[in-house]
């Protein structure tokens, strides 16, 4: 008696129209259950064990190796892990987890780029504000020193020279 290995993860039941490509003509098929690592499919004239086939569900192309086959059904292990939820919901952005991870990384990179630009802009604004504050402080100190020089000259009995104030 043939004993089946325990499954790594449970299969999710579903019914989805598909196209089967592999040896022989392209034909209609139906995905009956799915996990992140494999599919069970019904089709007329299913492929034999060991064949590499492509099952197209909506816009998603799932490639894998046939692990078992009988009169109308076959099971296949996928080359890449997939998101079961994305396949069931008909997500056209891709169901392979590598592609989803790449999209996630791309979005994170774009967000980091936007954040980097914002930080650079913030630095420029703070640098400009610092420069303006430095100029204002220098003017204030300059005016204060002029007043002190006038007071010092007056106390020493020297004539006080009037300096024209800058127009503001």
mmCIF file of C-alpha atoms in Angstrom:
data_model
loop_
_atom_site.group_PDB
_atom_site.id
_atom_site.type_symbol
_atom_site.label_atom_id
_atom_site.label_comp_id
_atom_site.label_asym_id
_atom_site.label_seq_id
_atom_site.Cartn_x
_atom_site.Cartn_y
_atom_site.Cartn_z
ATOM 1 C CA UNK A 1 0.000 0.000 0.000
ATOM 2 C CA UNK A 2 1.324 3.445 -1.003
ATOM 3 C CA UNK A 3 1.614 5.865 1.893
ATOM 4 C CA UNK A 4 1.360 9.568 1.222
ATOM 5 C CA UNK A 5 3.759 11.939 2.963
ATOM 6 C CA UNK A 6 2.078 14.417 5.302
ATOM 7 C CA UNK A 7 1.574 17.784 3.656
ATOM 8 C CA UNK A 8 3.724 20.696 4.726
ATOM 9 C CA UNK A 9 0.736 23.009 4.575
ATOM 10 C CA UNK A 10 -2.973 22.591 4.058
ATOM 11 C CA UNK A 11 -4.550 23.031 0.650
ATOM 12 C CA UNK A 12 -7.210 25.678 0.065
ATOM 13 C CA UNK A 13 -10.189 24.560 -1.992
ATOM 14 C CA UNK A 14 -11.034 26.724 -4.993
ATOM 15 C CA UNK A 15 -12.460 26.525 -8.489
ATOM 16 C CA UNK A 16 -10.750 28.635 -11.113
ATOM 17 C CA UNK A 17 -10.724 28.326 -14.874
ATOM 18 C CA UNK A 18 -7.253 27.911 -16.270
ATOM 19 C CA UNK A 19 -5.317 27.049 -19.415
ATOM 20 C CA UNK A 20 -2.862 24.163 -19.365
ATOM 21 C CA UNK A 21 0.297 24.398 -21.459
ATOM 22 C CA UNK A 22 2.875 21.678 -21.704
ATOM 23 C CA UNK A 23 3.311 18.590 -23.816
ATOM 24 C CA UNK A 24 0.428 18.349 -26.213
ATOM 25 C CA UNK A 25 -1.999 21.054 -27.270
ATOM 26 C CA UNK A 26 -3.011 23.914 -24.998
ATOM 27 C CA UNK A 27 -6.261 22.997 -23.262
ATOM 28 C CA UNK A 28 -8.811 24.083 -20.676
ATOM 29 C CA UNK A 29 -8.244 23.112 -17.072
ATOM 30 C CA UNK A 30 -9.658 23.879 -13.650
ATOM 31 C CA UNK A 31 -7.645 24.517 -10.486
ATOM 32 C CA UNK A 32 -9.436 22.709 -7.644
ATOM 33 C CA UNK A 33 -7.100 23.360 -4.729
ATOM 34 C CA UNK A 34 -3.972 25.326 -4.029
ATOM 35 C CA UNK A 35 -1.218 25.898 -1.487
ATOM 36 C CA UNK A 36 1.742 28.240 -1.648
ATOM 37 C CA UNK A 37 3.842 25.386 -3.049
ATOM 38 C CA UNK A 38 1.480 23.506 -5.371
ATOM 39 C CA UNK A 39 -1.827 22.983 -7.185
ATOM 40 C CA UNK A 40 -4.307 20.224 -7.934
ATOM 41 C CA UNK A 41 -5.818 20.609 -11.392
ATOM 42 C CA UNK A 42 -8.458 18.792 -13.434
ATOM 43 C CA UNK A 43 -8.046 18.544 -17.196
ATOM 44 C CA UNK A 44 -8.822 16.263 -20.105
ATOM 45 C CA UNK A 45 -5.767 14.207 -20.908
ATOM 46 C CA UNK A 46 -3.634 15.413 -17.933
ATOM 47 C CA UNK A 47 0.172 15.511 -18.236
ATOM 48 C CA UNK A 48 2.317 12.649 -16.942
ATOM 49 C CA UNK A 49 4.384 12.620 -13.772
ATOM 50 C CA UNK A 50 7.688 14.508 -14.175
ATOM 51 C CA UNK A 51 6.522 16.831 -16.970
ATOM 52 C CA UNK A 52 7.059 20.578 -16.633
ATOM 53 C CA UNK A 53 3.800 22.420 -17.318
ATOM 54 C CA UNK A 54 2.402 25.925 -17.168
ATOM 55 C CA UNK A 55 -1.037 26.627 -15.736
ATOM 56 C CA UNK A 56 -2.396 30.071 -16.621
ATOM 57 C CA UNK A 57 -4.978 31.407 -14.163
ATOM 58 C CA UNK A 58 -6.176 34.868 -15.210
ATOM 59 C CA UNK A 59 -3.024 36.923 -15.842
ATOM 60 C CA UNK A 60 -0.856 34.637 -13.715
ATOM 61 C CA UNK A 61 1.429 31.979 -15.177
ATOM 62 C CA UNK A 62 2.283 29.201 -12.749
ATOM 63 C CA UNK A 63 5.088 26.854 -13.793
ATOM 64 C CA UNK A 64 5.882 23.613 -12.062
ATOM 65 C CA UNK A 65 6.527 19.893 -12.212
ATOM 66 C CA UNK A 66 3.755 17.291 -12.257
ATOM 67 C CA UNK A 67 4.144 15.139 -9.114
ATOM 68 C CA UNK A 68 1.189 12.814 -9.633
ATOM 69 C CA UNK A 69 -1.373 12.197 -12.339
ATOM 70 C CA UNK A 70 -4.503 10.077 -12.788
ATOM 71 C CA UNK A 71 -7.350 9.896 -15.315
ATOM 72 C CA UNK A 72 -8.645 13.499 -15.002
ATOM 73 C CA UNK A 73 -6.542 15.151 -12.301
ATOM 74 C CA UNK A 74 -2.941 15.914 -11.561
ATOM 75 C CA UNK A 75 -0.937 17.619 -8.844
ATOM 76 C CA UNK A 76 2.028 19.835 -9.412
ATOM 77 C CA UNK A 77 4.726 21.448 -7.312
ATOM 78 C CA UNK A 78 5.445 25.057 -8.267
ATOM 79 C CA UNK A 79 8.869 26.505 -9.090
ATOM 80 C CA UNK A 80 8.180 29.577 -6.971
ATOM 81 C CA UNK A 81 6.026 29.939 -3.890
ATOM 82 C CA UNK A 82 2.816 31.876 -4.452
ATOM 83 C CA UNK A 83 0.327 33.908 -2.452
ATOM 84 C CA UNK A 84 -2.805 31.766 -2.205
ATOM 85 C CA UNK A 85 -4.941 34.792 -1.346
ATOM 86 C CA UNK A 86 -3.706 36.679 -4.421
ATOM 87 C CA UNK A 87 -4.460 33.723 -6.693
ATOM 88 C CA UNK A 88 -7.958 33.228 -5.279
ATOM 89 C CA UNK A 89 -8.772 36.951 -5.445
ATOM 90 C CA UNK A 90 -7.553 37.180 -9.052
ATOM 91 C CA UNK A 91 -4.777 39.670 -8.291
ATOM 92 C CA UNK A 92 -3.264 40.631 -11.639
ATOM 93 C CA UNK A 93 -0.163 42.181 -10.033
ATOM 94 C CA UNK A 94 1.352 38.719 -9.737
ATOM 95 C CA UNK A 95 0.989 35.925 -7.267
ATOM 96 C CA UNK A 96 4.580 34.758 -6.915
ATOM 97 C CA UNK A 97 5.985 35.748 -3.565
ATOM 98 C CA UNK A 98 9.351 36.741 -5.078
ATOM 99 C CA UNK A 99 7.590 39.219 -7.361
ATOM 100 C CA UNK A 100 5.515 40.546 -4.460
ATOM 101 C CA UNK A 101 8.689 40.916 -2.371
ATOM 102 C CA UNK A 102 10.390 42.766 -5.232
ATOM 103 C CA UNK A 103 7.391 45.127 -5.492
ATOM 104 C CA UNK A 104 7.505 45.681 -1.733
ATOM 105 C CA UNK A 105 11.232 46.475 -1.899
ATOM 106 C CA UNK A 106 10.675 48.836 -4.830
ATOM 107 C CA UNK A 107 7.956 50.709 -2.921
ATOM 108 C CA UNK A 108 10.168 50.886 0.174
ATOM 109 C CA UNK A 109 13.057 52.206 -1.930
ATOM 110 C CA UNK A 110 10.804 54.864 -3.477
ATOM 111 C CA UNK A 111 9.574 55.880 -0.020
ATOM 112 C CA UNK A 112 13.177 56.070 1.211
ATOM 113 C CA UNK A 113 14.091 58.239 -1.784
ATOM 114 C CA UNK A 114 11.200 60.601 -1.010
ATOM 115 C CA UNK A 115 12.284 60.672 2.626
ATOM 116 C CA UNK A 116 15.871 61.394 1.585
ATOM 117 C CA UNK A 117 14.754 64.307 -0.596
ATOM 118 C CA UNK A 118 12.643 65.647 2.273
ATOM 119 C CA UNK A 119 15.628 65.422 4.652
ATOM 120 C CA UNK A 120 17.841 67.273 2.163
ATOM 121 C CA UNK A 121 15.228 69.994 1.723
ATOM 122 C CA UNK A 122 14.850 70.258 5.488
ATOM 123 C CA UNK A 123 18.644 70.632 5.821
ATOM 124 C CA UNK A 124 18.673 73.460 3.241
ATOM 125 C CA UNK A 125 15.822 75.264 5.043
ATOM 126 C CA UNK A 126 17.563 74.968 8.424
ATOM 127 C CA UNK A 127 20.902 76.078 6.932
ATOM 128 C CA UNK A 128 19.237 79.148 5.380
ATOM 129 C CA UNK A 129 17.489 79.942 8.678
ATOM 130 C CA UNK A 130 20.833 79.568 10.483
ATOM 131 C CA UNK A 131 22.525 81.918 8.007
ATOM 132 C CA UNK A 132 19.788 84.537 8.443
ATOM 133 C CA UNK A 133 19.998 84.201 12.238
ATOM 134 C CA UNK A 134 23.795 84.626 12.071
ATOM 135 C CA UNK A 135 23.482 87.805 9.985
ATOM 136 C CA UNK A 136 20.864 89.260 12.362
ATOM 137 C CA UNK A 137 23.032 88.409 15.390
ATOM 138 C CA UNK A 138 26.105 89.964 13.721
ATOM 139 C CA UNK A 139 24.155 93.190 13.056
ATOM 140 C CA UNK A 140 22.966 93.264 16.656
ATOM 141 C CA UNK A 141 26.492 92.719 18.009
ATOM 142 C CA UNK A 142 27.909 95.324 15.601
ATOM 143 C CA UNK A 143 25.349 97.910 16.762
ATOM 144 C CA UNK A 144 26.102 97.055 20.383
ATOM 145 C CA UNK A 145 29.851 97.453 19.876
ATOM 146 C CA UNK A 146 29.347 100.821 18.167
ATOM 147 C CA UNK A 147 27.381 102.027 21.187
ATOM 148 C CA UNK A 148 30.123 100.810 23.511
ATOM 149 C CA UNK A 149 32.815 102.550 21.432
ATOM 150 C CA UNK A 150 30.820 105.806 21.577
ATOM 151 C CA UNK A 151 30.442 105.520 25.338
ATOM 152 C CA UNK A 152 34.134 104.714 25.754
ATOM 153 C CA UNK A 153 35.125 107.705 23.584
ATOM 154 C CA UNK A 154 32.780 110.025 25.525
ATOM 155 C CA UNK A 155 34.228 108.852 28.854
ATOM 156 C CA UNK A 156 37.764 109.404 27.583
ATOM 157 C CA UNK A 157 36.848 112.937 26.564
ATOM 158 C CA UNK A 158 37.351 112.279 22.892
ATOM 159 C CA UNK A 159 35.025 113.713 20.329
ATOM 160 C CA UNK A 160 32.234 111.293 19.410
ATOM 161 C CA UNK A 161 32.018 110.618 15.703
ATOM 162 C CA UNK A 162 28.512 110.072 14.408
ATOM 163 C CA UNK A 163 28.264 107.176 12.035
ATOM 164 C CA UNK A 164 25.316 107.164 9.721
ATOM 165 C CA UNK A 165 23.067 104.296 10.608
ATOM 166 C CA UNK A 166 22.203 101.854 7.889
ATOM 167 C CA UNK A 167 18.709 102.112 6.582
ATOM 168 C CA UNK A 168 16.637 99.059 7.371
#
